Amino acid sequence: MIQNTLFIIKPDAVCENQVGKIVDIILKNGFKITAMKMARMSRKRASEFYAEHKGKSFYKPLVEFMSSNPVIVMVLRKENAVENLRKIVGATSPAKAERGTIRKRFARDGRHNVVHASDSPRSAKREISFFFSKDEIFLWKYRNYPVVKMS
Ligand code: AMP
């Protein structure tokens, strides 16, 4: 089943100039970018986004980190996008992530772990609408752009 999922390149990866390398991995794995923007999350927005973790020891530092610098947010589309993206992202902590995954390659630790990927189709729906309105999401076809005449 074709699915949409939410992908965030976190402040650590933005500030370490790893955006291009990460986007390249996403595209080489066959994901279609149907929405993308750079945003600075306020503390309030980051608290809301991670509300399910409220009360956990890592919640406050996570909110501080996610609001510290800009993030890049994308909607990615592919067959079984949620599961497939989680696979290439890897486990939360790079120490536990499989070889070749984005977190194994780029993450510093379990908090500074460079990317976020929705954990279920239900979360994906909530998270996509958290960042994007319907008219910011584009369905486009590969190589189907109009040819402009240069007469
Ligand atoms: P998740 O909702 O599972 O993606 O977790 C949200 C984020 O919280 C993770 O991507 C990490 O940045 C952070 N996080 C989760 N568990 C820990 C932990 N044990 N220590 C520090 N940060 C964590």
mmCIF file of C-alpha atoms and ligand atoms in Angstrom:
data_model
loop_
_atom_site.group_PDB
_atom_site.id
_atom_site.type_symbol
_atom_site.label_atom_id
_atom_site.label_comp_id
_atom_site.label_asym_id
_atom_site.label_seq_id
_atom_site.Cartn_x
_atom_site.Cartn_y
_atom_site.Cartn_z
ATOM 1 C CA MET A 1 0.000 0.000 0.000
ATOM 2 C CA ILE A 2 1.273 3.459 -0.931
ATOM 3 C CA GLN A 3 1.661 5.513 2.241
ATOM 4 C CA ASN A 4 2.761 8.965 3.321
ATOM 5 C CA THR A 5 5.000 9.475 6.311
ATOM 6 C CA LEU A 6 6.600 12.397 8.121
ATOM 7 C CA PHE A 7 10.354 12.802 8.130
ATOM 8 C CA ILE A 8 12.281 15.438 10.092
ATOM 9 C CA ILE A 9 15.943 16.290 9.683
ATOM 10 C CA LYS A 10 16.742 17.464 13.213
ATOM 11 C CA PRO A 11 18.815 20.521 14.273
ATOM 12 C CA ASP A 12 22.024 18.509 14.757
ATOM 13 C CA ALA A 13 22.029 17.320 11.127
ATOM 14 C CA VAL A 14 21.073 20.781 9.826
ATOM 15 C CA CYS A 15 23.931 22.422 11.781
ATOM 16 C CA GLU A 16 26.427 19.712 10.775
ATOM 17 C CA ASN A 17 25.598 20.266 7.073
ATOM 18 C CA GLN A 18 24.366 16.705 6.638
ATOM 19 C CA VAL A 19 21.092 17.617 4.913
ATOM 20 C CA GLY A 20 22.262 16.842 1.372
ATOM 21 C CA LYS A 21 23.669 13.433 2.282
ATOM 22 C CA ILE A 22 20.492 12.475 4.124
ATOM 23 C CA VAL A 23 18.176 13.637 1.310
ATOM 24 C CA ASP A 24 20.333 11.679 -1.159
ATOM 25 C CA ILE A 25 19.814 8.492 0.885
ATOM 26 C CA ILE A 26 16.055 9.133 0.958
ATOM 27 C CA LEU A 27 15.849 9.591 -2.821
ATOM 28 C CA LYS A 28 18.118 6.616 -3.580
ATOM 29 C CA ASN A 29 15.749 4.491 -1.507
ATOM 30 C CA GLY A 30 12.850 5.415 -3.784
ATOM 31 C CA PHE A 31 10.953 7.855 -1.582
ATOM 32 C CA LYS A 32 9.127 10.694 -3.292
ATOM 33 C CA ILE A 33 9.278 14.069 -1.522
ATOM 34 C CA THR A 34 5.731 15.452 -1.693
ATOM 35 C CA ALA A 35 6.246 18.316 0.793
ATOM 36 C CA MET A 36 9.295 19.992 2.304
ATOM 37 C CA LYS A 37 10.099 23.069 4.409
ATOM 38 C CA MET A 38 12.577 24.502 6.863
ATOM 39 C CA ALA A 39 11.090 25.582 10.181
ATOM 40 C CA ARG A 40 12.184 26.629 13.614
ATOM 41 C CA MET A 41 9.996 24.830 16.160
ATOM 42 C CA SER A 42 9.108 26.920 19.193
ATOM 43 C CA ARG A 43 9.344 25.237 22.613
ATOM 44 C CA LYS A 44 5.541 25.142 22.648
ATOM 45 C CA ARG A 45 5.322 23.420 19.248
ATOM 46 C CA ALA A 46 8.067 20.937 20.137
ATOM 47 C CA SER A 47 6.290 20.138 23.443
ATOM 48 C CA GLU A 48 3.074 19.494 21.539
ATOM 49 C CA PHE A 49 4.763 17.381 18.902
ATOM 50 C CA TYR A 50 6.345 15.118 21.544
ATOM 51 C CA ALA A 51 3.406 15.269 24.008
ATOM 52 C CA GLU A 52 3.292 11.459 24.291
ATOM 53 C CA HIS A 53 6.702 11.583 26.038
ATOM 54 C CA LYS A 54 5.658 14.169 28.640
ATOM 55 C CA GLY A 55 6.935 13.169 32.088
ATOM 56 C CA LYS A 56 9.782 10.999 30.756
ATOM 57 C CA SER A 57 13.338 11.927 31.763
ATOM 58 C CA PHE A 58 14.351 12.829 28.197
ATOM 59 C CA TYR A 59 11.279 14.984 27.440
ATOM 60 C CA LYS A 60 12.577 18.441 28.479
ATOM 61 C CA PRO A 61 16.037 18.112 26.906
ATOM 62 C CA LEU A 62 14.365 16.751 23.762
ATOM 63 C CA VAL A 63 12.107 19.822 23.554
ATOM 64 C CA GLU A 64 15.133 22.107 24.124
ATOM 65 C CA PHE A 65 17.092 20.333 21.404
ATOM 66 C CA MET A 66 14.282 20.307 18.842
ATOM 67 C CA SER A 67 13.633 24.036 19.330
ATOM 68 C CA SER A 68 17.330 25.012 19.398
ATOM 69 C CA ASN A 69 17.814 25.448 15.636
ATOM 70 C CA PRO A 70 15.888 24.914 12.395
ATOM 71 C CA VAL A 71 14.615 21.546 11.267
ATOM 72 C CA ILE A 72 13.720 20.370 7.768
ATOM 73 C CA VAL A 73 10.368 18.659 7.568
ATOM 74 C CA MET A 74 9.190 16.464 4.712
ATOM 75 C CA VAL A 75 6.310 14.298 3.662
ATOM 76 C CA LEU A 76 7.663 11.155 1.993
ATOM 77 C CA ARG A 77 5.610 8.813 -0.180
ATOM 78 C CA LYS A 78 6.327 5.200 -1.096
ATOM 79 C CA GLU A 79 4.982 1.641 -0.838
ATOM 80 C CA ASN A 80 4.840 0.884 2.933
ATOM 81 C CA ALA A 81 6.556 4.228 3.553
ATOM 82 C CA VAL A 82 6.225 4.155 7.350
ATOM 83 C CA GLU A 83 7.938 0.788 7.830
ATOM 84 C CA ASN A 84 10.451 1.294 5.013
ATOM 85 C CA LEU A 85 11.566 4.676 6.320
ATOM 86 C CA ARG A 86 11.972 3.366 9.901
ATOM 87 C CA LYS A 87 14.203 0.621 8.483
ATOM 88 C CA ILE A 88 16.628 2.990 6.794
ATOM 89 C CA VAL A 89 16.537 5.408 9.757
ATOM 90 C CA GLY A 90 17.571 2.744 12.308
ATOM 91 C CA ALA A 91 17.117 2.430 16.078
ATOM 92 C CA THR A 92 16.787 5.525 18.316
ATOM 93 C CA SER A 93 20.328 5.186 19.628
ATOM 94 C CA PRO A 94 23.183 4.877 17.099
ATOM 95 C CA ALA A 95 24.781 2.312 19.411
ATOM 96 C CA LYS A 96 21.835 0.013 18.690
ATOM 97 C CA ALA A 97 21.201 1.028 15.070
ATOM 98 C CA GLU A 98 22.082 -1.393 12.282
ATOM 99 C CA ARG A 99 25.056 -0.745 10.018
ATOM 100 C CA GLY A 100 24.262 1.458 7.025
ATOM 101 C CA THR A 101 21.251 3.161 8.662
ATOM 102 C CA ILE A 102 21.059 6.962 8.777
ATOM 103 C CA ARG A 103 21.426 7.058 12.562
ATOM 104 C CA LYS A 104 24.348 4.633 12.570
ATOM 105 C CA ARG A 105 26.112 6.825 10.016
ATOM 106 C CA PHE A 106 25.348 10.300 11.363
ATOM 107 C CA ALA A 107 23.896 10.288 14.910
ATOM 108 C CA ARG A 108 25.900 11.279 17.979
ATOM 109 C CA ASP A 109 23.634 9.667 20.631
ATOM 110 C CA GLY A 110 20.014 8.747 21.416
ATOM 111 C CA ARG A 111 18.921 12.383 21.659
ATOM 112 C CA HIS A 112 21.046 13.896 18.929
ATOM 113 C CA ASN A 113 19.929 11.265 16.474
ATOM 114 C CA VAL A 114 19.660 13.412 13.306
ATOM 115 C CA VAL A 115 16.207 12.387 12.058
ATOM 116 C CA HIS A 116 12.644 11.552 13.039
ATOM 117 C CA ALA A 117 10.326 9.151 11.183
ATOM 118 C CA SER A 118 6.674 8.487 12.060
ATOM 119 C CA ASP A 119 6.233 5.196 13.936
ATOM 120 C CA SER A 120 2.815 4.180 12.532
ATOM 121 C CA PRO A 121 0.329 5.219 9.837
ATOM 122 C CA ARG A 122 -1.766 6.816 12.600
ATOM 123 C CA SER A 123 1.165 8.911 13.872
ATOM 124 C CA ALA A 124 2.061 9.781 10.285
ATOM 125 C CA LYS A 125 -1.400 11.259 9.727
ATOM 126 C CA ARG A 126 -1.212 13.337 12.911
ATOM 127 C CA GLU A 127 2.367 14.451 12.308
ATOM 128 C CA ILE A 128 1.811 15.406 8.644
ATOM 129 C CA SER A 129 -1.137 17.616 9.573
ATOM 130 C CA PHE A 130 0.925 19.055 12.458
ATOM 131 C CA PHE A 131 3.309 20.604 9.907
ATOM 132 C CA PHE A 132 1.511 20.820 6.570
ATOM 133 C CA SER A 133 -1.806 21.995 5.193
ATOM 134 C CA LYS A 134 -3.268 20.032 2.270
ATOM 135 C CA ASP A 135 -2.222 22.650 -0.291
ATOM 136 C CA GLU A 136 1.442 22.325 0.774
ATOM 137 C CA ILE A 137 1.558 18.659 -0.272
ATOM 138 C CA PHE A 138 2.193 17.912 -3.958
ATOM 139 C CA LEU A 139 1.572 14.785 -5.978
ATOM 140 C CA TRP A 140 3.887 14.898 -8.965
ATOM 141 C CA LYS A 141 4.979 12.350 -11.539
ATOM 142 C CA TYR A 142 8.603 11.450 -12.201
ATOM 143 C CA ARG A 143 9.899 13.162 -15.382
ATOM 144 C CA ASN A 144 6.452 14.517 -16.161
ATOM 145 C CA TYR A 145 7.405 18.208 -16.271
ATOM 146 C CA PRO A 146 6.237 20.454 -19.133
ATOM 147 C CA VAL A 147 8.758 21.271 -21.858
ATOM 148 C CA VAL A 148 9.190 25.029 -22.290
ATOM 149 C CA LYS A 149 9.695 26.146 -25.944
ATOM 150 C CA MET A 150 12.690 28.457 -26.408
ATOM 151 C CA SER A 151 11.568 29.818 -29.843
HETATM 152 P P1 AMP B 1 10.274 8.588 19.330
HETATM 153 O O1 AMP B 1 8.915 9.170 19.554
HETATM 154 O O2 AMP B 1 10.418 7.160 19.769
HETATM 155 O O3 AMP B 1 10.827 8.903 17.957
HETATM 156 O O4 AMP B 1 11.234 9.354 20.340
HETATM 157 C C1 AMP B 1 11.353 10.714 20.180
HETATM 158 C C2 AMP B 1 12.754 11.149 20.358
HETATM 159 O O5 AMP B 1 13.012 11.232 21.735
HETATM 160 C C3 AMP B 1 13.858 10.267 19.819
HETATM 161 O O6 AMP B 1 14.066 10.377 18.439
HETATM 162 C C4 AMP B 1 15.032 10.805 20.600
HETATM 163 O O7 AMP B 1 15.507 12.015 20.035
HETATM 164 C C5 AMP B 1 14.389 11.084 21.940
HETATM 165 N N1 AMP B 1 14.577 9.958 22.839
HETATM 166 C C6 AMP B 1 13.888 8.813 22.886
HETATM 167 N N2 AMP B 1 14.370 8.000 23.854
HETATM 168 C C7 AMP B 1 15.394 8.681 24.408
HETATM 169 C C8 AMP B 1 16.292 8.402 25.461
HETATM 170 N N3 AMP B 1 16.229 7.262 26.133
HETATM 171 N N4 AMP B 1 17.219 9.326 25.766
HETATM 172 C C9 AMP B 1 17.277 10.499 25.093
HETATM 173 N N5 AMP B 1 16.442 10.828 24.111
HETATM 174 C C10 AMP B 1 15.514 9.933 23.756
#
